[in-house]
Coordinates of C-alpha atoms in Angstrom, one line a residue:
M237 CA 121.8 166.8 77.5
K238 CA 121.2 170.5 77.0
S239 CA 122.5 172.5 74.1
F240 CA 124.8 175.5 74.5
L241 CA 121.9 177.8 73.8
E242 CA 119.8 176.1 76.5
L243 CA 122.7 176.6 79.0
G244 CA 122.4 180.3 78.4
V245 CA 125.3 180.9 75.9
S246 CA 124.5 183.9 73.7
A247 CA 123.7 183.5 70.0
P248 CA 126.9 185.1 68.6
I249 CA 129.1 182.8 70.7
C250 CA 126.9 179.8 69.8
Q251 CA 127.4 180.6 66.1
A252 CA 131.1 180.8 66.6
I253 CA 131.4 177.5 68.3
T254 CA 129.1 175.9 65.8
D255 CA 131.5 177.0 63.1
L256 CA 134.2 175.2 65.1
G257 CA 132.2 172.0 65.0
Y258 CA 130.9 172.0 68.6
E259 CA 127.6 170.2 68.8
Q260 CA 126.8 169.3 72.4
P261 CA 128.5 170.5 75.7
M262 CA 131.0 168.2 77.3
P263 CA 130.3 167.2 81.0
V264 CA 132.6 169.9 82.5
Q265 CA 131.0 172.6 80.2
E266 CA 127.5 171.5 81.1
A267 CA 128.4 171.6 84.8
V268 CA 130.3 174.9 84.9
I269 CA 128.7 177.3 82.3
P270 CA 125.4 177.8 84.1
Y271 CA 127.1 178.9 87.3
L272 CA 129.4 181.3 85.5
L273 CA 126.5 182.9 83.6
G274 CA 124.5 183.3 86.8
E275 CA 125.6 185.1 89.8
A276 CA 129.3 186.1 90.2
I277 CA 130.8 183.3 92.3
D278 CA 134.2 181.8 93.0
L279 CA 134.5 178.4 91.5
I280 CA 136.9 175.4 91.8
A281 CA 136.5 173.0 88.9
L282 CA 138.4 169.7 89.0
A283 CA 138.6 168.0 85.6
Q284 CA 141.3 166.3 83.6
T285 CA 143.3 167.9 80.7
G286 CA 141.5 167.7 77.4
T287 CA 137.9 167.6 78.8
G288 CA 136.9 171.0 77.4
K289 CA 137.9 173.3 80.3
T290 CA 138.8 176.2 78.1
A291 CA 135.3 176.5 76.6
A292 CA 133.8 175.9 80.1
F293 CA 135.3 179.1 81.4
G294 CA 135.9 180.9 78.1
L295 CA 132.4 181.1 76.8
P296 CA 130.9 182.7 80.0
L297 CA 134.0 184.9 80.3
L298 CA 133.5 186.4 76.8
Q299 CA 129.7 186.7 77.3
N300 CA 130.1 188.7 80.6
I301 CA 132.6 191.0 78.9
S302 CA 130.2 191.8 76.1
L303 CA 127.7 193.1 78.8
M304 CA 130.1 195.6 80.3
P305 CA 129.7 199.3 79.7
Q306 CA 131.4 200.6 76.6
G307 CA 133.6 203.1 78.5
E308 CA 135.3 200.3 80.4
Q309 CA 136.2 198.1 77.5
S310 CA 139.6 199.8 77.0
K311 CA 140.9 198.3 80.2
P312 CA 141.4 194.6 80.9
Q313 CA 138.2 193.0 82.4
A314 CA 139.3 189.4 82.5
L315 CA 142.6 187.7 83.3
V316 CA 143.5 184.1 82.5
L317 CA 146.8 182.8 84.1
C318 CA 148.4 179.7 82.8
P319 CA 151.8 178.0 83.4
T320 CA 153.4 177.9 80.0
R321 CA 153.8 179.9 76.8
E322 CA 152.3 177.0 74.7
L323 CA 149.1 176.9 76.9
C324 CA 148.9 180.7 76.9
L325 CA 148.9 180.8 73.1
Q326 CA 146.4 178.0 72.8
I327 CA 143.9 179.6 75.2
A328 CA 144.3 183.0 73.5
D329 CA 143.6 181.3 70.1
D330 CA 140.6 179.5 71.4
L331 CA 139.1 182.6 73.0
T332 CA 139.7 184.5 69.7
S333 CA 137.8 181.7 67.9
Y334 CA 134.9 181.8 70.4
S335 CA 134.7 185.6 70.0
K336 CA 134.5 185.5 66.2
Y337 CA 131.2 187.4 66.2
L338 CA 132.2 189.7 69.0
P339 CA 134.5 192.2 67.2
Q340 CA 134.6 194.6 70.2
V341 CA 136.4 192.0 72.3
R342 CA 140.2 192.1 72.0
I343 CA 142.4 189.3 73.5
L344 CA 146.1 189.6 74.2
P345 CA 148.5 186.7 75.0
V346 CA 151.3 187.9 77.3
Y347 CA 154.3 185.6 77.7
G348 CA 158.0 185.5 77.9
G349 CA 160.1 184.9 74.8
S350 CA 158.3 187.5 72.6
S351 CA 158.7 191.3 72.3
I352 CA 157.7 193.0 75.5
E353 CA 157.5 196.3 73.6
A354 CA 154.8 194.9 71.2
Q355 CA 152.8 193.7 74.2
I356 CA 153.1 197.2 75.9
R357 CA 151.8 198.8 72.7
A358 CA 148.9 196.4 72.5
L359 CA 148.0 197.2 76.2
K360 CA 148.1 200.9 75.5
R361 CA 145.6 200.5 72.6
G362 CA 143.3 198.6 74.9
V363 CA 142.3 195.0 75.4
E364 CA 139.5 193.3 77.2
V365 CA 141.1 189.9 78.0
I366 CA 144.7 189.2 79.0
V367 CA 145.9 185.6 78.8
A368 CA 149.3 185.5 80.6
T369 CA 152.1 183.6 82.1
P370 CA 152.8 184.9 85.7
G371 CA 156.4 186.0 85.1
R372 CA 155.8 188.2 82.1
L373 CA 152.6 189.7 83.6
I374 CA 154.5 190.8 86.7
D375 CA 157.2 192.3 84.5
L376 CA 154.5 194.4 82.7
M377 CA 152.9 195.4 86.0
E378 CA 156.2 196.6 87.4
R379 CA 156.7 198.7 84.3
G380 CA 153.3 200.3 84.8
A381 CA 152.1 198.9 81.5
A382 CA 149.5 196.4 82.8
S383 CA 146.7 197.6 85.1
L384 CA 144.4 195.1 86.8
S385 CA 142.2 197.6 88.5
S386 CA 139.2 196.9 86.2
V387 CA 139.5 193.1 86.2
H388 CA 136.4 191.4 87.4
T389 CA 137.2 187.8 86.5
V390 CA 140.4 185.9 87.1
V391 CA 140.9 182.3 85.8
L392 CA 143.8 180.1 87.0
D393 CA 144.1 177.3 84.4
E394 CA 146.2 174.3 85.2
A395 CA 146.5 175.8 88.7
D396 CA 148.2 172.7 90.1
E397 CA 150.9 172.8 87.4
M398 CA 151.6 176.5 88.1
L399 CA 152.2 175.6 91.8
N400 CA 154.4 172.7 90.8
M401 CA 156.5 175.1 88.7
G402 CA 157.0 177.4 91.6
F403 CA 154.6 180.2 90.7
S404 CA 153.0 180.4 94.2
E405 CA 154.5 183.7 95.2
S406 CA 153.8 185.2 91.7
L407 CA 150.2 184.2 91.9
Q408 CA 149.9 185.9 95.3
T409 CA 151.5 189.1 93.9
I410 CA 149.1 189.2 91.0
L411 CA 146.0 188.4 93.0
S412 CA 146.8 191.1 95.5
E413 CA 146.6 193.7 92.7
V414 CA 143.1 192.6 91.5
P415 CA 140.0 194.3 93.1
E416 CA 138.5 192.4 96.0
E417 CA 135.1 192.3 94.4
R418 CA 136.4 190.2 91.5
H419 CA 135.5 186.5 91.3
L420 CA 138.1 183.8 91.0
L421 CA 137.8 180.7 88.8
L422 CA 140.3 177.9 89.6
F423 CA 140.6 175.0 87.1
S424 CA 142.8 172.1 88.0
A425 CA 143.3 168.4 87.2
T426 CA 144.2 167.5 90.8
M427 CA 143.6 169.0 94.2
P428 CA 146.9 169.3 96.1
K429 CA 147.1 171.1 99.5
E430 CA 148.5 174.2 97.8
I431 CA 145.3 174.6 95.8
A432 CA 143.2 174.3 99.0
R433 CA 145.4 177.0 100.6
I434 CA 144.9 179.4 97.7
A435 CA 141.2 178.7 97.9
S436 CA 141.1 179.6 101.6
S437 CA 143.1 182.8 101.1
Y438 CA 141.7 184.3 98.0
M439 CA 138.2 182.8 97.4
K440 CA 134.9 183.5 99.1
N441 CA 132.7 180.4 99.7
P442 CA 133.8 178.8 96.4
K443 CA 131.6 176.3 94.6
E444 CA 133.4 173.1 93.9
I445 CA 132.6 171.1 90.8
T446 CA 134.2 167.8 90.1
V447 CA 133.9 166.0 86.8
G448 CA 134.9 162.4 87.5
N449 CA 136.6 161.5 90.8
K450 CA 138.8 164.1 92.5
N451 CA 142.5 163.5 91.5
A452 CA 141.4 160.6 89.3
G453 CA 142.6 159.8 85.8
N454 CA 140.6 159.9 82.6
A455 CA 138.5 156.7 82.2
N456 CA 139.2 156.6 78.5
I457 CA 142.9 156.0 79.1
K458 CA 144.1 152.4 79.3
H459 CA 147.0 152.2 81.7
T460 CA 149.7 149.5 81.2
Y461 CA 153.3 149.0 82.2
Y462 CA 156.4 146.9 81.3
M463 CA 158.8 145.6 84.0
V464 CA 162.3 145.5 82.6
A465 CA 165.9 145.9 83.8
A466 CA 167.3 149.4 83.5
R467 CA 169.6 148.4 80.7
H468 CA 166.6 147.2 78.6
K469 CA 164.5 150.4 78.9
Y470 CA 165.5 151.8 75.5
L471 CA 165.1 148.4 73.8
A472 CA 161.6 148.2 75.3
L473 CA 160.9 151.7 74.0
K474 CA 162.0 150.7 70.5
R475 CA 159.7 147.7 70.6
I476 CA 156.7 149.8 71.6
A477 CA 157.4 152.2 68.7
D478 CA 157.7 149.3 66.3
F479 CA 154.6 147.4 67.7
Y480 CA 152.4 150.5 67.1
P481 CA 153.2 151.6 63.6
N482 CA 150.8 154.6 63.7
I483 CA 152.0 155.9 67.0
Y484 CA 151.6 159.6 67.6
G485 CA 152.8 160.2 71.1
I486 CA 155.0 161.7 73.8
V487 CA 157.8 160.0 75.6
F488 CA 158.3 161.6 79.1
C489 CA 161.8 161.5 80.6
R490 CA 163.0 162.7 84.0
T491 CA 166.0 164.9 82.9
R492 CA 167.1 167.1 80.1
K493 CA 170.1 165.0 79.4
E494 CA 168.1 161.8 79.2
T495 CA 165.5 163.4 77.0
Q496 CA 168.2 164.5 74.5
E497 CA 170.0 161.2 74.6
I498 CA 166.8 159.2 74.0
A499 CA 165.7 161.5 71.2
D500 CA 169.1 161.3 69.5
Q501 CA 169.1 157.5 69.7
L502 CA 165.6 157.2 68.2
I503 CA 166.6 159.5 65.4
Q504 CA 169.8 157.5 64.8
D505 CA 167.7 154.3 64.7
G506 CA 165.5 155.8 62.0
Y507 CA 162.5 156.9 64.0
N508 CA 160.6 160.2 63.3
A509 CA 161.4 161.8 66.6
D510 CA 162.7 165.0 68.3
S511 CA 163.3 166.4 71.8
L512 CA 161.6 169.2 73.8
H513 CA 163.4 170.4 77.0
G514 CA 164.5 173.5 78.8
E515 CA 167.9 173.8 77.1
L516 CA 166.2 174.6 73.8
S517 CA 165.8 178.2 72.7
Q518 CA 162.3 179.6 72.1
A519 CA 162.8 179.4 68.4
Q520 CA 163.9 175.8 68.6
R521 CA 160.9 175.0 70.8
D522 CA 158.5 176.6 68.3
Y523 CA 160.1 174.7 65.5
V524 CA 159.8 171.3 67.2
M525 CA 156.2 172.0 68.3
Q526 CA 155.2 173.0 64.9
K527 CA 156.6 169.8 63.4
F528 CA 154.8 167.8 66.1
R529 CA 151.5 169.5 65.6
I530 CA 151.4 168.9 61.9
R531 CA 152.5 165.3 62.4
N532 CA 155.9 165.6 60.8
L533 CA 157.0 163.9 64.0
Q534 CA 155.6 160.7 65.4
I535 CA 157.4 160.7 68.7
L536 CA 158.2 163.7 70.9
V537 CA 160.6 163.1 73.7
A538 CA 160.0 165.6 76.5
T539 CA 160.6 166.6 80.1
D540 CA 157.6 167.2 82.4
V541 CA 158.4 171.0 82.6
A542 CA 158.8 171.5 78.9
A543 CA 155.6 169.7 78.1
R544 CA 153.4 171.5 80.6
G545 CA 150.6 173.3 78.9
L546 CA 151.3 171.3 75.7
D547 CA 148.0 171.2 73.8
V548 CA 148.0 168.6 71.0
D549 CA 144.9 166.7 69.9
D550 CA 144.7 163.1 68.9
L551 CA 147.7 161.7 70.7
T552 CA 147.5 157.9 70.7
H553 CA 150.2 157.2 73.3
V554 CA 151.9 158.6 76.3
I555 CA 155.0 156.7 77.3
H556 CA 156.6 157.1 80.7
Y557 CA 160.4 156.4 80.4
G558 CA 160.4 155.7 84.1
L559 CA 157.8 156.8 86.6
P560 CA 157.8 160.4 87.8
D561 CA 158.6 161.2 91.4
D562 CA 155.3 163.0 91.9
V563 CA 152.4 160.7 91.5
E564 CA 150.2 163.6 90.3
S565 CA 152.6 164.2 87.4
Y566 CA 151.6 160.8 86.1
T567 CA 148.0 161.9 85.8
H568 CA 149.1 165.1 83.9
R569 CA 151.3 163.1 81.6
S570 CA 148.6 160.5 80.8
G571 CA 146.0 163.3 80.3
R572 CA 147.8 164.3 77.1
T573 CA 146.1 161.5 75.4
A574 CA 142.4 160.4 75.2
R575 CA 141.2 164.0 74.9
A576 CA 137.7 165.2 73.8
G577 CA 136.1 161.8 74.5
K578 CA 138.7 159.8 72.6
T579 CA 140.7 156.8 73.8
G580 CA 144.4 156.6 74.5
L581 CA 147.1 154.4 75.9
S582 CA 149.5 155.2 78.8
I583 CA 152.5 152.9 78.9
A584 CA 155.1 153.0 81.8
I585 CA 158.5 151.4 81.3
C586 CA 159.7 150.8 84.8
H587 CA 161.7 148.4 87.0
S588 CA 161.0 146.7 90.3
R589 CA 162.2 149.6 92.5
E590 CA 159.1 151.6 91.3
R591 CA 156.6 149.0 92.5
G592 CA 155.5 151.3 95.4
R593 CA 154.9 154.2 93.1
L594 CA 152.8 152.0 90.8
K595 CA 150.5 151.2 93.7
D596 CA 150.2 154.9 94.5
I597 CA 149.3 155.6 90.9
E598 CA 146.7 152.9 90.9
R599 CA 145.0 154.6 93.8
I600 CA 145.1 157.9 92.0
V601 CA 143.7 156.7 88.7
G602 CA 141.2 154.5 90.5
S603 CA 142.0 151.3 88.5
K604 CA 144.6 148.7 88.3
I605 CA 147.5 149.3 85.9
E606 CA 147.8 146.2 83.8
R607 CA 151.2 144.6 83.4
V608 CA 151.8 143.6 79.8
R609 CA 154.4 141.4 78.1
I610 CA 157.0 143.0 75.9
P611 CA 156.1 142.5 72.3
S612 CA 158.2 139.7 70.7
G613 CA 160.1 140.3 67.5
S614 CA 157.7 137.9 65.7
A615 CA 154.7 139.9 66.9
I616 CA 156.2 143.2 65.9
C617 CA 157.1 142.0 62.4
E618 CA 153.5 140.6 62.0
K619 CA 152.0 143.9 63.1
Q620 CA 154.2 145.9 60.7
L621 CA 153.5 143.7 57.7
Y622 CA 149.7 143.7 58.2
N623 CA 149.7 147.4 58.8
L624 CA 151.3 147.9 55.3
A625 CA 148.8 145.4 53.8
D626 CA 145.9 147.4 55.4
K627 CA 147.3 150.6 53.9
I628 CA 147.5 149.1 50.5
E629 CA 144.0 147.7 50.8
R630 CA 142.6 151.2 51.7
V631 CA 144.3 153.1 48.9
E632 CA 141.7 154.7 46.7
L633 CA 142.4 154.1 43.0
T634 CA 141.8 157.4 41.3
E635 CA 143.0 158.4 37.8
D636 CA 146.3 160.2 37.7
A637 CA 147.5 161.3 34.4
T638 CA 151.2 161.1 35.3
L639 CA 150.8 157.6 36.8
E640 CA 148.7 156.4 33.9
S641 CA 151.4 157.5 31.4
F642 CA 154.1 155.4 33.1
L643 CA 151.9 152.4 34.3
P644 CA 152.0 150.3 31.1
G645 CA 155.8 150.3 31.0
I646 CA 156.0 149.4 34.7
V647 CA 153.4 146.6 34.2
R648 CA 155.5 145.2 31.3
K649 CA 158.7 145.4 33.4
L650 CA 157.2 143.5 36.3
D651 CA 154.9 141.2 34.3
W652 CA 157.3 138.2 34.7
I653 CA 157.0 138.2 38.5
E654 CA 154.3 136.0 40.0
K655 CA 151.8 137.7 42.4
D656 CA 153.1 136.0 45.5
E657 CA 156.7 136.8 44.7
L658 CA 155.7 140.4 43.9
I659 CA 154.1 140.8 47.3
R660 CA 157.1 139.2 49.0
R661 CA 159.5 141.6 47.2
L662 CA 157.3 144.6 48.2
M663 CA 157.3 143.6 51.9
L664 CA 161.1 143.0 51.9
L665 CA 161.7 146.3 50.2
E666 CA 159.8 148.1 52.9
F667 CA 160.8 146.0 56.0
R668 CA 164.2 144.3 55.2
R669 CA 165.9 146.2 58.0
L670 CA 163.2 145.6 60.5
L671 CA 163.0 141.9 59.7
D672 CA 166.7 141.4 59.8
Y673 CA 167.0 143.2 63.1
Y674 CA 164.3 141.1 64.9
E675 CA 165.6 137.9 63.4
S676 CA 169.0 138.4 64.9
V677 CA 168.3 140.3 68.2
E678 CA 167.7 138.5 71.5
E679 CA 164.4 138.8 73.2
I680 CA 164.3 141.2 76.1
E681 CA 164.4 139.5 79.5
E682 CA 161.6 140.8 81.7
A683 CA 162.0 141.3 85.4
D684 CA 159.6 139.9 87.9
E685 CA 158.0 142.0 90.7
K686 CA 161.1 141.5 92.8
G687 CA 163.4 142.7 90.1
R688 CA 164.7 139.2 89.2
L689 CA 165.4 138.6 85.5
H690 CA 163.9 135.7 83.6
G691 CA 166.0 133.8 81.1
E692 CA 169.1 131.7 80.6
A693 CA 171.5 134.5 81.2
K694 CA 170.1 135.4 84.6
A695 CA 172.6 133.5 86.7
K696 CA 175.6 134.8 84.7
R697 CA 174.4 138.4 84.9
D698 CA 173.6 138.1 88.6
K699 CA 177.1 136.8 89.2
R700 CA 178.7 139.4 87.2
N701 CA 176.7 142.4 88.5
A702 CA 176.6 141.3 92.1
M703 CA 175.9 144.2 94.4
A704 CA 176.1 146.8 91.6
E705 CA 173.6 149.6 91.2
E706 CA 170.8 149.1 88.7
G707 CA 172.1 149.6 85.2
M708 CA 175.7 149.4 86.3
T709 CA 178.4 146.6 86.0
R710 CA 181.0 146.0 88.8
L711 CA 184.6 145.6 87.7
F712 CA 187.9 144.7 89.4
I713 CA 191.2 146.5 88.9
N714 CA 194.5 145.4 90.3
F715 CA 195.4 148.7 91.9
G716 CA 194.4 149.6 95.5
K717 CA 195.3 151.8 98.4
F718 CA 198.8 150.4 98.7
D719 CA 199.4 151.8 95.2
R720 CA 198.2 155.3 96.2
M721 CA 195.0 154.7 94.3
Y722 CA 192.3 157.2 95.2
P723 CA 188.9 157.7 93.6
N724 CA 190.0 160.8 91.7
K725 CA 193.1 158.9 90.4
L726 CA 191.0 155.9 89.3
I727 CA 188.6 158.2 87.5
E728 CA 191.5 159.9 85.8
L729 CA 193.0 156.6 84.8
I730 CA 189.7 155.3 83.3
N731 CA 189.3 158.5 81.3
K732 CA 192.9 158.3 80.0
C733 CA 192.5 154.6 78.9
V734 CA 189.0 154.6 77.6
P735 CA 188.0 156.8 74.6
G736 CA 184.9 158.9 75.0
R737 CA 183.0 159.7 78.2
V738 CA 182.4 156.8 80.7
R739 CA 179.7 156.9 83.3
I740 CA 181.3 155.8 86.6
G741 CA 179.4 154.8 89.6
K742 CA 180.4 153.5 93.1
I743 CA 184.1 153.0 93.8
D744 CA 185.4 150.6 96.6
L745 CA 189.1 150.8 97.4
M746 CA 190.8 147.8 98.9
P747 CA 194.5 147.6 100.1
R748 CA 195.7 145.8 97.0
F749 CA 192.9 146.1 94.5
S750 CA 189.7 148.0 93.9
F751 CA 186.2 147.7 92.5
F752 CA 184.4 150.2 90.5
E753 CA 181.1 150.4 88.6
V754 CA 180.5 151.6 85.1
D755 CA 177.5 151.8 82.8
E756 CA 176.5 148.3 81.7
A757 CA 176.6 149.3 78.0
E758 CA 180.2 150.5 78.4
A759 CA 181.6 147.7 80.6
A760 CA 183.0 145.6 77.7
D761 CA 184.8 148.6 76.2
V762 CA 186.2 149.6 79.5
V763 CA 187.6 146.1 80.2
A764 CA 189.0 145.8 76.6
S765 CA 190.5 149.3 76.6
M766 CA 192.1 149.4 80.0
N767 CA 193.8 146.0 79.7
R768 CA 195.9 147.4 76.8
F769 CA 197.7 149.9 79.1
E770 CA 200.5 149.8 81.6
V771 CA 201.3 152.2 84.5
E772 CA 205.1 152.5 85.1
G773 CA 205.7 149.1 83.6
R774 CA 202.9 147.4 85.5
R775 CA 200.1 146.0 83.4
I776 CA 196.6 147.1 84.2
S777 CA 194.3 144.2 84.8
V778 CA 190.5 144.9 84.7
E779 CA 188.0 142.1 84.9
Y780 CA 184.4 141.5 85.7
A781 CA 183.8 141.0 89.4
E782 CA 182.2 137.8 90.4
E783 CA 179.6 137.5 93.2
A784 CA 181.1 134.5 95.0
Q785 CA 184.5 136.1 95.2
I786 CA 183.7 139.7 96.1
G787 CA 180.7 139.4 98.3
D788 CA 182.5 139.1 101.6
F789 CA 184.6 142.2 100.9
N790 CA 181.5 144.3 101.2
T791 CA 181.3 143.6 104.9
K792 CA 183.2 145.3 107.7
K793 CA 184.5 142.0 108.9
A794 CA 186.0 141.1 105.6
K795 CA 187.7 144.5 105.3
A796 CA 189.1 144.1 108.8
R797 CA 190.5 140.6 107.9
E798 CA 192.1 142.1 104.8
K799 CA 193.6 144.9 106.8
K800 CA 194.9 142.5 109.5
S801 CA 196.4 140.2 106.9
S802 CA 198.4 143.0 105.4
S803 CA 202.0 142.9 106.5
R804 CA 202.9 146.5 105.4
R805 CA 201.3 149.8 106.3
F806 CA 199.9 152.0 103.7
D807 CA 202.2 154.8 104.8
D808 CA 205.2 152.6 104.1
Q809 CA 204.5 152.4 100.4
P810 CA 206.3 154.4 97.7
S811 CA 204.4 157.4 96.4
G812 CA 202.7 157.9 93.0
W813 CA 202.8 155.1 90.4
E814 CA 206.4 154.0 91.3
R815 CA 205.5 150.8 93.2
K816 CA 206.2 147.8 91.0
P817 CA 205.5 144.5 92.9
Q818 CA 207.7 141.6 92.1
A819 CA 206.3 138.3 90.6
R820 CA 207.1 136.5 93.9
E821 CA 205.0 139.0 95.9
R822 CA 202.1 138.6 93.5
R823 CA 202.2 134.8 93.6
S824 CA 202.4 134.9 97.4
R825 CA 199.4 137.2 97.6
E826 CA 197.3 135.0 95.3
G827 CA 198.3 131.9 97.2
D828 CA 197.2 133.6 100.5
A829 CA 193.9 134.5 98.8
R830 CA 193.3 130.9 97.6
E831 CA 194.1 129.6 101.1
R832 CA 191.5 131.9 102.7
N833 CA 189.0 130.8 100.1
R834 CA 189.7 127.1 100.8
R835 CA 189.0 127.8 104.5
G836 CA 185.7 129.4 103.7
Q837 CA 186.9 133.0 103.9
S838 CA 185.8 134.8 100.7
A839 CA 188.5 136.6 98.8
Y840 CA 188.7 137.9 95.3
I841 CA 190.6 135.6 92.9
P842 CA 190.8 136.8 89.4
S843 CA 189.0 134.3 87.2
K844 CA 191.8 134.4 84.6
R845 CA 195.1 136.1 84.5
R846 CA 196.0 137.6 81.1
E847 CA 199.7 137.0 80.3
R848 CA 201.6 139.4 78.2

């Protein structure tokens, strides 16, 4: 392997990167730098996040600027475009470090969320390199503050991410303002069709360099997944966090709402976590990121968009709280760990409906994603206890005047306790809550590849949740179309009877009763709360639906039978909540239902009538 000096990097820049601890070029640097220091060519470099791409384009970029005539140094000669503010700042900081011994090179980060007036003043003073997000750069161009007429090098970093974020038109606007004789460097982790289109439109005979396989994942990342029911996803996440006591990772969620809810729940359960999503102000984002970078946070819960361009070293885990819709996003997520030649773990918490996407991801990363068992409570407790024992074992005993002054008294106070008992007390002091939790909590039931649960409660749950959406529970209510029950009225009734906000799913209205779905976690509260209420003297009855009794109502034939068996038209019924069926009518209706059931025709029969 050649050194940076042997690759042609100048002595001042070599000295700067030596100060940073760089010893040998990484593969992408060794492949790219010689081309960029040679003839001016257009280049497409495909390499994963964290493989040293910034130095690969940054070192030649700075060296070429230093060779430009002095008279042109007051205008921007190089432009680096990136998708997010965080990546913009990170690249600018790296380039500033690389140019430590090139004082004539001035680098300006340009991004939204900071003072545009300050950026305009810096541009007027003169800069050699602009590192920018597309939106803010176009704003400066429209104000006449940023001129690209002297730019000879344009770098698109994380080009696929910029296209995913909708910057295609912005990139075209910017590139149209750059001189035609410039050369374009495109760095990307994947090669979607949009990248190929930009290459054909704006690049001249580009050289393509691939480090690893095209669109492939980092070989240093171990890919695993858990298959669980939707209602167990958060419990599985908790077990992952507990099973890896030294976790330093990102949990990726699909929506802002889910991101905030998961972060809030982790914080409530005592985990060192916070959220990062688009609803945070710039000041809040900066605060969260600073805490995460200095490891005051162990777990960052983030959306894909908010985490784009996130540059944090030494992440141990990336956790997918459900698989992303875009398979390539999985590669970007996972690429946050195992950077700079280190190893990392990518864990997906998914359910059976995502099997197809798992297969697609396996093709992208070029290896099989291993299914692993959810850690048991016993295994988690063992891992935590031994982790503390390891920490105690590694403590270096150095003299501390304050400790030494109190130590004799502490030794006398604890001298009566035997060593084994002292260790037991120490472990209980640290882990009482954890041990109590896993001693009492049930083990998580894992789903098989077809989504079926394993465990004793499988039959009961299947019966209760028949035909309900994943994560929802199907309930029966004794009001239907004949009672002028409409979806909006049912939702209004639920919200009136149940405190707090209830997530409501599918609603099926029958002539004399209805079915509706609610979040599994809220089903018990909904049943208990609604059964305490009456409507115009008629008691509300809400119960869990049962598969054998409701299945046939979900067919057109059953609905037709029910309609045919009705002796009264919907239009004949009193309006509003005034209808109050007599006991004889209710008994007759239930008798008819039992008779149909005896003849093999499925009909709903409440499992147990609650009497007042």
